[in-house]
JSON list of N, CA and C in Angstrom, two decimals:
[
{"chain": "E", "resi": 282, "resn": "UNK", "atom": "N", "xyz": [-15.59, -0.22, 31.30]},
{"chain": "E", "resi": 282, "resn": "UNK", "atom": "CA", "xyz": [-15.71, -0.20, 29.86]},
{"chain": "E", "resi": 282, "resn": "UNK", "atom": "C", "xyz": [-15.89, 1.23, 29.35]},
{"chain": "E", "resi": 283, "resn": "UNK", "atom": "N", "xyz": [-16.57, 2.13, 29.89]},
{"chain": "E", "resi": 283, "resn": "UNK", "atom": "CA", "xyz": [-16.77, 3.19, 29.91]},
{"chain": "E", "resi": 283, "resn": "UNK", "atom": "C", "xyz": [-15.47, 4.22, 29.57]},
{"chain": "E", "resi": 284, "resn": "UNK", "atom": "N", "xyz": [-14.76, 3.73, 30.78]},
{"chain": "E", "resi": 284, "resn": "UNK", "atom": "CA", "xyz": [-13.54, 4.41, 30.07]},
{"chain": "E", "resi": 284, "resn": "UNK", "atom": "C", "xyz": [-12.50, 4.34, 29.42]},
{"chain": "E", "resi": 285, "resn": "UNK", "atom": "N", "xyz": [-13.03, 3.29, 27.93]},
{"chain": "E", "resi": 285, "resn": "UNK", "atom": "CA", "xyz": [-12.15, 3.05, 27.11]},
{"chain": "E", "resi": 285, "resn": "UNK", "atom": "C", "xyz": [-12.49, 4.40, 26.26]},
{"chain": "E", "resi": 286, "resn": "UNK", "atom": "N", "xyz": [-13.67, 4.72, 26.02]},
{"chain": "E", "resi": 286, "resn": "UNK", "atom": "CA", "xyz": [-14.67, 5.43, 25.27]},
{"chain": "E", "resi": 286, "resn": "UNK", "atom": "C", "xyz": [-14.20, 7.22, 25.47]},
{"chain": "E", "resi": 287, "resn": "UNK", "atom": "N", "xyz": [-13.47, 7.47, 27.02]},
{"chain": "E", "resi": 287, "resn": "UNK", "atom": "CA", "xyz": [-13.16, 8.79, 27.06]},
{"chain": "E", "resi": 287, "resn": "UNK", "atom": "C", "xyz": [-12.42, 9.48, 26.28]},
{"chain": "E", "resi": 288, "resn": "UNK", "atom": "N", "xyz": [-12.78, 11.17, 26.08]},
{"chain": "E", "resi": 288, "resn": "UNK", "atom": "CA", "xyz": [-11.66, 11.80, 25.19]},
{"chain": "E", "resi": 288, "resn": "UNK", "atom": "C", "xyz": [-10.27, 12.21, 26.16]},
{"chain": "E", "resi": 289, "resn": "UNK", "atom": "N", "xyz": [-9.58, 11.91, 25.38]},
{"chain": "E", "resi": 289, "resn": "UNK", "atom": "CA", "xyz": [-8.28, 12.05, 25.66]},
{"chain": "E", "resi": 289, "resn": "UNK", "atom": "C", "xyz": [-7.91, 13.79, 25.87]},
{"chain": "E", "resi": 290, "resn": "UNK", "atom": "N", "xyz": [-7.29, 14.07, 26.82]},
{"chain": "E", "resi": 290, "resn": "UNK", "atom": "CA", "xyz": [-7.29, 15.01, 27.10]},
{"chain": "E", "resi": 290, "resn": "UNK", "atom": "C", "xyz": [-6.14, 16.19, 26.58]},
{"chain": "E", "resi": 291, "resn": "UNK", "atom": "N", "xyz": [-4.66, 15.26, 26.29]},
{"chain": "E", "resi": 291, "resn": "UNK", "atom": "CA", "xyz": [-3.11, 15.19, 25.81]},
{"chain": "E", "resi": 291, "resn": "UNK", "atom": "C", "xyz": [-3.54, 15.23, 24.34]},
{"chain": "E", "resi": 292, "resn": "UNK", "atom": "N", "xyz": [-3.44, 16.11, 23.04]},
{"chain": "E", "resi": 292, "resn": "UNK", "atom": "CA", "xyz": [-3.92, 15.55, 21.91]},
{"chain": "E", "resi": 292, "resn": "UNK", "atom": "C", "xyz": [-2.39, 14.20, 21.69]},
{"chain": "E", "resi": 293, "resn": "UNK", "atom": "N", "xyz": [-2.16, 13.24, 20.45]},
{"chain": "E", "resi": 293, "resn": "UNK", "atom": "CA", "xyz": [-1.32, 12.84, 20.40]},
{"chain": "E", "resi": 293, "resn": "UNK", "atom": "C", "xyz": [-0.24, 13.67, 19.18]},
{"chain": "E", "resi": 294, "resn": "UNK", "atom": "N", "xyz": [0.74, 13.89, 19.45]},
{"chain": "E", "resi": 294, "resn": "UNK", "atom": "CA", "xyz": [1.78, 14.70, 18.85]},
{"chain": "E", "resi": 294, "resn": "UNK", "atom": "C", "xyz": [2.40, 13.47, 17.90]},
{"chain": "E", "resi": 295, "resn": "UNK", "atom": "N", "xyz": [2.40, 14.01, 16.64]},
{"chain": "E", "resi": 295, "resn": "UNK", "atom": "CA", "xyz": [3.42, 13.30, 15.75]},
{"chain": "E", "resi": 295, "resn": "UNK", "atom": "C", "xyz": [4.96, 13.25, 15.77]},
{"chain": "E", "resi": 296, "resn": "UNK", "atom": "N", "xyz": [5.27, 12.53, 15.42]},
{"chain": "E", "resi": 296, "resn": "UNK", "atom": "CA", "xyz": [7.10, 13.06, 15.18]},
{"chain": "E", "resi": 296, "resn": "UNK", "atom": "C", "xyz": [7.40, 14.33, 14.00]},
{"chain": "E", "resi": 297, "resn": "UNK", "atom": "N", "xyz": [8.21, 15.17, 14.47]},
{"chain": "E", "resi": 297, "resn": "UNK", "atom": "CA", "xyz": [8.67, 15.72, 13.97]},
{"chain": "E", "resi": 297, "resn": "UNK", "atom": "C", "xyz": [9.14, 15.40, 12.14]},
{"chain": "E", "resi": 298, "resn": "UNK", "atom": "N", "xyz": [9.82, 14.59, 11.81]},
{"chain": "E", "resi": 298, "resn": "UNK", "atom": "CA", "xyz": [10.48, 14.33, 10.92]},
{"chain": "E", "resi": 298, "resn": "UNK", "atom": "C", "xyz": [9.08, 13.51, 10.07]},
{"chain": "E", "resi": 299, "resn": "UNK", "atom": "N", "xyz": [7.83, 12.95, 10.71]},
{"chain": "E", "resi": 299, "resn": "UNK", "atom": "CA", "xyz": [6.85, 12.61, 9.91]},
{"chain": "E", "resi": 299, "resn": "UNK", "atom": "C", "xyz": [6.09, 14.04, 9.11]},
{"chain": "E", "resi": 300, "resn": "UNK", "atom": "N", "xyz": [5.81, 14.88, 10.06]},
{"chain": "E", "resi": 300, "resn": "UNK", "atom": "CA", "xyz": [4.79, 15.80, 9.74]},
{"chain": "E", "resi": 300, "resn": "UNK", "atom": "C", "xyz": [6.30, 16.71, 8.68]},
{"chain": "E", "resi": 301, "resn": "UNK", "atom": "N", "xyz": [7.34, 16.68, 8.90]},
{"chain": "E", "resi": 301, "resn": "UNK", "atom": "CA", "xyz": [7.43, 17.55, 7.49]},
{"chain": "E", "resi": 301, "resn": "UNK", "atom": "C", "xyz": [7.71, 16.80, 6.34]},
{"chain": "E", "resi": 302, "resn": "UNK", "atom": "N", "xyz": [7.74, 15.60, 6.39]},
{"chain": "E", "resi": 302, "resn": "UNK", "atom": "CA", "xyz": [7.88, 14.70, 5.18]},
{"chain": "E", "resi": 302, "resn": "UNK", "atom": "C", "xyz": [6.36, 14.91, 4.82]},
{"chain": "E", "resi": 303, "resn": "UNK", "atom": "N", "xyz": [5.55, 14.94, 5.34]},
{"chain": "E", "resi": 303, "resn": "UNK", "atom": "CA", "xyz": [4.05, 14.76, 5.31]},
{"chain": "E", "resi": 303, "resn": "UNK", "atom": "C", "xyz": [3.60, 16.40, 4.41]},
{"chain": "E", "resi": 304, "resn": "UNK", "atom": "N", "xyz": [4.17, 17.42, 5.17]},
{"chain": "E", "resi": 304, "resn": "UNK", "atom": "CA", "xyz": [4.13, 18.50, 4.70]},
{"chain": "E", "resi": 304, "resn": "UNK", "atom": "C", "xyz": [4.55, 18.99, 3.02]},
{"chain": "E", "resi": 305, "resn": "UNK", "atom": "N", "xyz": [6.30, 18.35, 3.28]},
{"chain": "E", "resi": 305, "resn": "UNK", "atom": "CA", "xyz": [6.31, 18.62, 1.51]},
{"chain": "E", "resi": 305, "resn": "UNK", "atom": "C", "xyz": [6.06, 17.73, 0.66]},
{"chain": "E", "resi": 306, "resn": "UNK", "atom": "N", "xyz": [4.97, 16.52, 1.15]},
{"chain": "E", "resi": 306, "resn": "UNK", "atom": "CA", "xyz": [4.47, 15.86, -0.02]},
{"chain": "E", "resi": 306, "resn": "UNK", "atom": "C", "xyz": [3.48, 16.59, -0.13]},
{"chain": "E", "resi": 307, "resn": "UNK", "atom": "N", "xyz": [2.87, 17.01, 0.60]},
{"chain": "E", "resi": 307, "resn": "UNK", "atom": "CA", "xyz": [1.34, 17.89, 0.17]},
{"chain": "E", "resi": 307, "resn": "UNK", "atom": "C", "xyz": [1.38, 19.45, -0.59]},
{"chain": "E", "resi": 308, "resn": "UNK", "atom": "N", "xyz": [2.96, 19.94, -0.42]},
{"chain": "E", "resi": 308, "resn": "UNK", "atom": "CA", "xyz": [3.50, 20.91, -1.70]},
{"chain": "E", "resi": 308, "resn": "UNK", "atom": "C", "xyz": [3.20, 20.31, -2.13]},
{"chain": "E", "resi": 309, "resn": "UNK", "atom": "N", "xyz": [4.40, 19.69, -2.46]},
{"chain": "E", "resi": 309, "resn": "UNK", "atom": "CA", "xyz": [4.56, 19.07, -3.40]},
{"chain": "E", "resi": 309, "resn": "UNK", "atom": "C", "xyz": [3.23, 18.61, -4.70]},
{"chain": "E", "resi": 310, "resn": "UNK", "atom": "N", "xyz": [2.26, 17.62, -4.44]},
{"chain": "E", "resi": 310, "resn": "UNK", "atom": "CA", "xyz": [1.48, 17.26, -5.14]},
{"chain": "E", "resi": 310, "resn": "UNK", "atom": "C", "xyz": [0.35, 18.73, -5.12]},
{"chain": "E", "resi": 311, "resn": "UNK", "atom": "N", "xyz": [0.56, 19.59, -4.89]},
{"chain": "E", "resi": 311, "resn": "UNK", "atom": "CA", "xyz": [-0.15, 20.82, -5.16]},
{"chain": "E", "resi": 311, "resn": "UNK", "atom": "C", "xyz": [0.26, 21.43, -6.02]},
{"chain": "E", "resi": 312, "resn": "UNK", "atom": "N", "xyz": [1.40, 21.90, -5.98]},
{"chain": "E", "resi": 312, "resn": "UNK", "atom": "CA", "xyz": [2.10, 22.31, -7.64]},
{"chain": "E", "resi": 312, "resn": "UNK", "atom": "C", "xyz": [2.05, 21.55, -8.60]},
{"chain": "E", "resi": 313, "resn": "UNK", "atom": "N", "xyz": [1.43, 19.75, -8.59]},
{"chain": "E", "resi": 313, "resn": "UNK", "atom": "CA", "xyz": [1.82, 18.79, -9.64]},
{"chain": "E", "resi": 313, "resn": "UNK", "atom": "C", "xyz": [0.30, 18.86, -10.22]},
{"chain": "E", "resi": 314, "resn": "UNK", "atom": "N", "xyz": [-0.42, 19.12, -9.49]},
{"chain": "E", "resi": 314, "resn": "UNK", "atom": "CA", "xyz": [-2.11, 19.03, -10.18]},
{"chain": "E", "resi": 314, "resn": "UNK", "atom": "C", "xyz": [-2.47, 20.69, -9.90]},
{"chain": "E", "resi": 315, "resn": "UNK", "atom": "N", "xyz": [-1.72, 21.53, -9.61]},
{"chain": "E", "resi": 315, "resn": "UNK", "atom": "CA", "xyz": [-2.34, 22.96, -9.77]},
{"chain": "E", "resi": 315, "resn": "UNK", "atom": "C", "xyz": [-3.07, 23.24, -11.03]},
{"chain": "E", "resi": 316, "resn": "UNK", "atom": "N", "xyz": [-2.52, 22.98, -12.04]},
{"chain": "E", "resi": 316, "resn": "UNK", "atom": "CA", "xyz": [-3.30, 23.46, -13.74]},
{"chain": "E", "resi": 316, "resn": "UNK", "atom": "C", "xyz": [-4.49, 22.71, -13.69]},
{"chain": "E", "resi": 317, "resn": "UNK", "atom": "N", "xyz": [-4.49, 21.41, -13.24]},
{"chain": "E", "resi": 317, "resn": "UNK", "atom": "CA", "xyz": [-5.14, 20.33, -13.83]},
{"chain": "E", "resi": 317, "resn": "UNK", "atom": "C", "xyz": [-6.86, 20.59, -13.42]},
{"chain": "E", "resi": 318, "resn": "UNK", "atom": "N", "xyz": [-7.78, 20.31, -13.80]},
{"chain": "E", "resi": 318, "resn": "UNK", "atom": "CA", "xyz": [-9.43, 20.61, -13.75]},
{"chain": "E", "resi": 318, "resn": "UNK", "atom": "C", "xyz": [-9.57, 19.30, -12.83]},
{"chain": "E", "resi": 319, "resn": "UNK", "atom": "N", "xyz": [-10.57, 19.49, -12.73]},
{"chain": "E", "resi": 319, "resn": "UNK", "atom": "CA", "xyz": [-11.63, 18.50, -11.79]},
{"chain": "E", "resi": 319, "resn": "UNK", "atom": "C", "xyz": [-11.53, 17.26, -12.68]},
{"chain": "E", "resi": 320, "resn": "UNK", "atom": "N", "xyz": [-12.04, 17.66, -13.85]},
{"chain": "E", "resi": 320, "resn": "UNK", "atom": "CA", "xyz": [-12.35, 16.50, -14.81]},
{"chain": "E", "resi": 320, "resn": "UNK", "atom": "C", "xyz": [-11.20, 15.70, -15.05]},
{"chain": "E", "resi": 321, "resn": "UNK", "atom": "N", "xyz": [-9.81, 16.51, -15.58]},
{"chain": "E", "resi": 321, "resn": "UNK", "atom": "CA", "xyz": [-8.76, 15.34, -15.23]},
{"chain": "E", "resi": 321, "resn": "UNK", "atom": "C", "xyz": [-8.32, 15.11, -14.38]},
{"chain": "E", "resi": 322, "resn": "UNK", "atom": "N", "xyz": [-8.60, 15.37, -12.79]},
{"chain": "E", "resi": 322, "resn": "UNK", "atom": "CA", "xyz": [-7.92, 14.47, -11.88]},
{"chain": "E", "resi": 322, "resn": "UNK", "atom": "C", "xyz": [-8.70, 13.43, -12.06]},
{"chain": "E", "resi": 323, "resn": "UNK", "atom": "N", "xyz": [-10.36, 13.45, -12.07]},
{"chain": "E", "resi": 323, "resn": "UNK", "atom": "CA", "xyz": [-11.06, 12.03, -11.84]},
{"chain": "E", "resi": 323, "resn": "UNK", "atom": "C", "xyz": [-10.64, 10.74, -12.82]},
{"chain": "E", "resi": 324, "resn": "UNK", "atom": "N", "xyz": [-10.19, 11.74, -13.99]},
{"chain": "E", "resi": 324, "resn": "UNK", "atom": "CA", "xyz": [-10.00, 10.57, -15.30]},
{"chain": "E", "resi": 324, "resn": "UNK", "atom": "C", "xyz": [-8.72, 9.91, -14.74]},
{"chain": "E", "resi": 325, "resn": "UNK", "atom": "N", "xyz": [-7.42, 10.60, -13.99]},
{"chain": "E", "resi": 325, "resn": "UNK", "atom": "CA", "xyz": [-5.99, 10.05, -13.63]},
{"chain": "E", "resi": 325, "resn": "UNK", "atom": "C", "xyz": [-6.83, 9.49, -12.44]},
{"chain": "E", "resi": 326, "resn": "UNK", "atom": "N", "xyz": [-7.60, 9.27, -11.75]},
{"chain": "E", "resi": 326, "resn": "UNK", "atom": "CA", "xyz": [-7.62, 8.50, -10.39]},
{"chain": "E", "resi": 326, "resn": "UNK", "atom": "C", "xyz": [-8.47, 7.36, -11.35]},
{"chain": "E", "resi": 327, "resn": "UNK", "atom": "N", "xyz": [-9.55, 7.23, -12.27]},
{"chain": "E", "resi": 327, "resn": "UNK", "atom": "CA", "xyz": [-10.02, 6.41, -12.01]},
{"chain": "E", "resi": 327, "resn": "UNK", "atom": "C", "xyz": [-9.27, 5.33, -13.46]},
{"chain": "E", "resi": 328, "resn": "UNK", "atom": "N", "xyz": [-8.05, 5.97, -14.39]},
{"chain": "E", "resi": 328, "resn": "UNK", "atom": "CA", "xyz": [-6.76, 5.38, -15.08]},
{"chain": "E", "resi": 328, "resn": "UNK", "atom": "C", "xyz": [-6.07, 4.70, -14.35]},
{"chain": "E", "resi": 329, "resn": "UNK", "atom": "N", "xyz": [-5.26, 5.72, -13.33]},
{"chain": "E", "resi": 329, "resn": "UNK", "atom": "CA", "xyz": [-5.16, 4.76, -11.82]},
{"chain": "E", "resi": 329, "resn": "UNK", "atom": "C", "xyz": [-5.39, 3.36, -11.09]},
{"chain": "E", "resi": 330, "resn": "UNK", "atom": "N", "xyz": [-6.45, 3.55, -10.47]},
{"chain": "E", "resi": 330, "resn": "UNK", "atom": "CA", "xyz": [-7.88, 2.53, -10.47]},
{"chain": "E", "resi": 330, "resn": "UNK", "atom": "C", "xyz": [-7.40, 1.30, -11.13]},
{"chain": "E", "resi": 331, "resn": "UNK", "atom": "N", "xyz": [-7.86, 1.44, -12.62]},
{"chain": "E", "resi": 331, "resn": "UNK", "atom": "CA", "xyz": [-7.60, 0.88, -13.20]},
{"chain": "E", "resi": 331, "resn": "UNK", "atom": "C", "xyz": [-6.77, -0.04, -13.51]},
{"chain": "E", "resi": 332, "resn": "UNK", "atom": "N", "xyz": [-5.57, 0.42, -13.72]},
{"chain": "E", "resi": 332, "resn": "UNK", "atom": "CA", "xyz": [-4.31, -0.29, -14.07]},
{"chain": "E", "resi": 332, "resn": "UNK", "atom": "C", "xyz": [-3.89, -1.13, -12.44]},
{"chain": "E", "resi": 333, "resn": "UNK", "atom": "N", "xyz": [-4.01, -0.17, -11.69]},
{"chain": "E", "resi": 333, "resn": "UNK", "atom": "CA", "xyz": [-3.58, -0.88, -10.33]},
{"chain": "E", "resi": 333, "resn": "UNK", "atom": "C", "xyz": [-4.69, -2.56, -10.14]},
{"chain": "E", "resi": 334, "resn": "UNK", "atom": "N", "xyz": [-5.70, -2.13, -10.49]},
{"chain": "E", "resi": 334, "resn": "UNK", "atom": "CA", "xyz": [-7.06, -3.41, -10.76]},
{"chain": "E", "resi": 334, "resn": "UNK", "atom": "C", "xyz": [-6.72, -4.65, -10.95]},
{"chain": "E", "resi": 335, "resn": "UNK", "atom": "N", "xyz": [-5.80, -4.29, -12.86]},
{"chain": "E", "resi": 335, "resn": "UNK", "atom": "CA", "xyz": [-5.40, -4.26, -13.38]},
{"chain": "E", "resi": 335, "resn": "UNK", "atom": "C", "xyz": [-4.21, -5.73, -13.18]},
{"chain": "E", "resi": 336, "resn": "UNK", "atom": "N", "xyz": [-2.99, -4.74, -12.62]},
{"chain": "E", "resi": 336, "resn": "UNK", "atom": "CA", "xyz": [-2.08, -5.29, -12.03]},
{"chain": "E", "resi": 336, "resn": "UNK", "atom": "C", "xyz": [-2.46, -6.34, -11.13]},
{"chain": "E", "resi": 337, "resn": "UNK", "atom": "N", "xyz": [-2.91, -6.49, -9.95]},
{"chain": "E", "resi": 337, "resn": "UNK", "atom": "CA", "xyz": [-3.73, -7.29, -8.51]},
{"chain": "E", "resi": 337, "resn": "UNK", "atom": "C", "xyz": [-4.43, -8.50, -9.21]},
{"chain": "E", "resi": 338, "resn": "UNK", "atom": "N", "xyz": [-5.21, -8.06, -10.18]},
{"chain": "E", "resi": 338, "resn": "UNK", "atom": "CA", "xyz": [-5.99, -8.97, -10.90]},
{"chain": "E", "resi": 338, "resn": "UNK", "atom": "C", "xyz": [-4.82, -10.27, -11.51]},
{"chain": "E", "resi": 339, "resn": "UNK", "atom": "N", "xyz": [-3.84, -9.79, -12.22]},
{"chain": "E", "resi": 339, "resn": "UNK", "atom": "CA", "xyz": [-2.87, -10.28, -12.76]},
{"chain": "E", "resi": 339, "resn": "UNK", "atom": "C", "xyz": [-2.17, -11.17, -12.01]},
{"chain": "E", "resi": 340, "resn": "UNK", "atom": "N", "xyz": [-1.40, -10.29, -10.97]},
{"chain": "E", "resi": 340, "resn": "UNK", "atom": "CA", "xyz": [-0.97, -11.31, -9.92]},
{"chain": "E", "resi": 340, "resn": "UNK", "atom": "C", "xyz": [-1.47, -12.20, -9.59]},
{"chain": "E", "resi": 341, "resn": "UNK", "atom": "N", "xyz": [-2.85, -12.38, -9.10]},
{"chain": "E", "resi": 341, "resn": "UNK", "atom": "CA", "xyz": [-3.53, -13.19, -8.73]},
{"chain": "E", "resi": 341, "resn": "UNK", "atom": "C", "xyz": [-3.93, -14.41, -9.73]},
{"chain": "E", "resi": 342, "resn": "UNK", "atom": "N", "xyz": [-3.82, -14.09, -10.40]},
{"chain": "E", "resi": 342, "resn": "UNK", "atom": "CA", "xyz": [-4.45, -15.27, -11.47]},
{"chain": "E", "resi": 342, "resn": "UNK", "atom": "C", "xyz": [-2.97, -15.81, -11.88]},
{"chain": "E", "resi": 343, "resn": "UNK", "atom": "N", "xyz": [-2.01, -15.14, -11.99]},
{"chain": "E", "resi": 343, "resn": "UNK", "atom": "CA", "xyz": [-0.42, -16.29, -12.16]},
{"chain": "E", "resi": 343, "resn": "UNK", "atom": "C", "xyz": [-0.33, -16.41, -10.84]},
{"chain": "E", "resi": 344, "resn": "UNK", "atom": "N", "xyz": [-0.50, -16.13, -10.04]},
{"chain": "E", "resi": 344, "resn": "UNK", "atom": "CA", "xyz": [-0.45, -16.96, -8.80]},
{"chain": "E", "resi": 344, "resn": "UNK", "atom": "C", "xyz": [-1.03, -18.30, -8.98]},
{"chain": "E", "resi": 345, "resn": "UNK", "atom": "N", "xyz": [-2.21, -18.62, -9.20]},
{"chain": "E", "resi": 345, "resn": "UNK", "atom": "CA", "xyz": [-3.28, -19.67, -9.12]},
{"chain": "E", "resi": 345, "resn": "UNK", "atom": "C", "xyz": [-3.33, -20.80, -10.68]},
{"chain": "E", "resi": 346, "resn": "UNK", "atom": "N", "xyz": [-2.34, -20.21, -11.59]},
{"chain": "E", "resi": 346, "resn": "UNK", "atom": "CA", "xyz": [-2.11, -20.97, -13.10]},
{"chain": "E", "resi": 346, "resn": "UNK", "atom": "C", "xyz": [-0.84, -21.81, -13.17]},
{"chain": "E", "resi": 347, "resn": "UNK", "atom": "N", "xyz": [-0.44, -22.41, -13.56]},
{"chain": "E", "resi": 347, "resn": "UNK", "atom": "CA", "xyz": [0.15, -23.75, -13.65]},
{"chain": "E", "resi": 347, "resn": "UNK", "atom": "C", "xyz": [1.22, -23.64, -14.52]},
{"chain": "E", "resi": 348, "resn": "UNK", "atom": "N", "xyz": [1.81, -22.00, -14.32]},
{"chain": "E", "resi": 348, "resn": "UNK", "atom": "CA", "xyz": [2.71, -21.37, -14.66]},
{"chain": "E", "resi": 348, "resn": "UNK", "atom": "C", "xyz": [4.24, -21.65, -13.64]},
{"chain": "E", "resi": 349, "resn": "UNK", "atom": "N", "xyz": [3.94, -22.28, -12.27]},
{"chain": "E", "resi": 349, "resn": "UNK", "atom": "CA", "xyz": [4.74, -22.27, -11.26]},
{"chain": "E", "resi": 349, "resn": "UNK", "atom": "C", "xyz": [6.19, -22.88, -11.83]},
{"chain": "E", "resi": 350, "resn": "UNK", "atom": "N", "xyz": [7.37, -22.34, -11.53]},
{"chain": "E", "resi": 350, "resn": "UNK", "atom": "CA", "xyz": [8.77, -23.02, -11.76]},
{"chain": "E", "resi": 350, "resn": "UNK", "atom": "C", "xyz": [8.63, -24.64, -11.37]},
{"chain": "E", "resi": 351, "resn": "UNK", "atom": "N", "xyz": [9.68, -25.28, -12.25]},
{"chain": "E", "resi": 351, "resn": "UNK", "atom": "CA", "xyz": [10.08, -26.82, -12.07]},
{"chain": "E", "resi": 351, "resn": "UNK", "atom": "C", "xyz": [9.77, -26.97, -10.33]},
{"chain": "E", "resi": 352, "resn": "UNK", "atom": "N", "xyz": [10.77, -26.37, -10.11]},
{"chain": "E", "resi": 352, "resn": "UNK", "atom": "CA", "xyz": [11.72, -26.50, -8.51]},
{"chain": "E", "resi": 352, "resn": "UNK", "atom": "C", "xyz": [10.91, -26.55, -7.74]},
{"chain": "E", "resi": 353, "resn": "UNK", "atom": "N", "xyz": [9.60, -25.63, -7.72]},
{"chain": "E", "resi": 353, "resn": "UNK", "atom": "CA", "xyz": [8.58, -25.68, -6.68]},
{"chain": "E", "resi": 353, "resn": "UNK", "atom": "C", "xyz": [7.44, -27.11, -6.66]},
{"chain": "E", "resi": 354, "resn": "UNK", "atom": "N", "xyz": [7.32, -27.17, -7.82]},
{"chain": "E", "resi": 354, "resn": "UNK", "atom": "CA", "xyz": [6.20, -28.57, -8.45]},
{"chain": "E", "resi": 354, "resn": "UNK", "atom": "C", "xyz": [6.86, -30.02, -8.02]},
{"chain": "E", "resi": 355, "resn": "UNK", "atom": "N", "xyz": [8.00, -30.01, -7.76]},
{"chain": "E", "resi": 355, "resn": "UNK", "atom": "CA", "xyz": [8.86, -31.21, -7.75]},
{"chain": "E", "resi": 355, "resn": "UNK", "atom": "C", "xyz": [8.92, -31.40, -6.17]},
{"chain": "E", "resi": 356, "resn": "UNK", "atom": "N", "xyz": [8.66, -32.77, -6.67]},
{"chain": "E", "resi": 356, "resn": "UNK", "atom": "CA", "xyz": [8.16, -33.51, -4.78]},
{"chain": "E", "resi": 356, "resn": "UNK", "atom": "C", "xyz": [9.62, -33.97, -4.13]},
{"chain": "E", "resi": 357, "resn": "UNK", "atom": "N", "xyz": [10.62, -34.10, -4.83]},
{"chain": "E", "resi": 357, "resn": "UNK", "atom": "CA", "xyz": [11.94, -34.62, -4.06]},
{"chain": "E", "resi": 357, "resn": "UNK", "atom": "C", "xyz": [12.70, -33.20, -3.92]},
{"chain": "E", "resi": 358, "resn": "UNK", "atom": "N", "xyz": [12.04, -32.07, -4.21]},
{"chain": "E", "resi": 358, "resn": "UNK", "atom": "CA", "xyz": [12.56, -31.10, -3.57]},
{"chain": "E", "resi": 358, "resn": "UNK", "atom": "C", "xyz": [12.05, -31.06, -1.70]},
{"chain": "E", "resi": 359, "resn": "UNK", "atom": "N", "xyz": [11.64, -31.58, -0.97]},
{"chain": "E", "resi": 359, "resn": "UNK", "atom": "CA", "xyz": [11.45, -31.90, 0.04]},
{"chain": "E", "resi": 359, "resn": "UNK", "atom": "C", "xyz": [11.97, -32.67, 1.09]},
{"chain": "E", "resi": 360, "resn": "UNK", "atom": "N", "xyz": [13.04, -33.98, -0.04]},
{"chain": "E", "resi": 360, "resn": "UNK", "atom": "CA", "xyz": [14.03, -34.62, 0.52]},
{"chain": "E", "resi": 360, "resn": "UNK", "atom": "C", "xyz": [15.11, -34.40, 1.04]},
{"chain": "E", "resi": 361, "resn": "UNK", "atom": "N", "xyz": [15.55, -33.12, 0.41]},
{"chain": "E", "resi": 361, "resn": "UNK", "atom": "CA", "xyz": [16.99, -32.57, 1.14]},
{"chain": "E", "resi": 361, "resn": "UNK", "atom": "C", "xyz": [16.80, -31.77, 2.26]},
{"chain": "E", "resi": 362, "resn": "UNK", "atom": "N", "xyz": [15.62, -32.26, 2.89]},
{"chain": "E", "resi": 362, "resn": "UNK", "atom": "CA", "xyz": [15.93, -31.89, 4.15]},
{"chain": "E", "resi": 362, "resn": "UNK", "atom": "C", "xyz": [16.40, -32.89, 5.03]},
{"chain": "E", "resi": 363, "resn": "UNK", "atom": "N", "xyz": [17.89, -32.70, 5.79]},
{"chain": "E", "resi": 363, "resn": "UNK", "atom": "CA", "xyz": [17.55, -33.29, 6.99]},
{"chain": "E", "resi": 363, "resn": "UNK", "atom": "C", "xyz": [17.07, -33.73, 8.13]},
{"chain": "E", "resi": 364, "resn": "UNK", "atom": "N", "xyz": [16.44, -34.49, 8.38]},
{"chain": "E", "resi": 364, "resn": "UNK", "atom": "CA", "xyz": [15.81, -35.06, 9.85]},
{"chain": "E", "resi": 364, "resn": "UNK", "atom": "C", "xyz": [16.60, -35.13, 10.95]},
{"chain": "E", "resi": 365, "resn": "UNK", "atom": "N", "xyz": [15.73, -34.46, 11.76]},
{"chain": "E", "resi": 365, "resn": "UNK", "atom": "CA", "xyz": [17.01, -34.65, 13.37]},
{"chain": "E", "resi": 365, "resn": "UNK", "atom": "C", "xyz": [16.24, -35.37, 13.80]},
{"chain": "E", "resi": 366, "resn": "UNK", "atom": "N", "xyz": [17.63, -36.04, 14.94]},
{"chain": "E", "resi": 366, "resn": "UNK", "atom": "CA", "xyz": [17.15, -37.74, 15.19]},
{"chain": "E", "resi": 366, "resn": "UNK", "atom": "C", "xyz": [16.86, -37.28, 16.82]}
]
């Protein structure tokens, strides 16, 4: 059990083609919030937050409302299946 726990000695190497996709997103979003203060990133993360909340919340509740299409509610939609004999 013990030596599940050891450090690895090999670090693990990424792929190539991850770490520079990885790379110019992190330009990238450095030039996009360079101007921006402390105070408005927190307000865009927690607008963010929000709406995403927001959204999830939404889904979830027309998921669970009695909003569902005909086609699904209807019990002889089950009949056209064939039975193998």
């Amino acid at each position: 059990m013990k030596s599940l726990f050891r450090k690895k000695e090999i670090p693990f190497v990424y792929n190539k083609y991850y770490t520079a996709a990885q790379h110019k997103w992190t330009e990238k979003m450095s030039r996009l919030t360079q101007g921006l203060s402390r105070r408005k990133l927190l307000l865009l993360l927690v607008l963010f937050t929000a709406l995403t909340t927001g959204y999830f919340l939404y889904n979830i509740y027309n998921s669970f409302t009695d909003s569902c299409p005909a086609s699904l509610t209807k019990a002889d939609a089950a009949t056209k299946i064939k039975k193998i004999q």
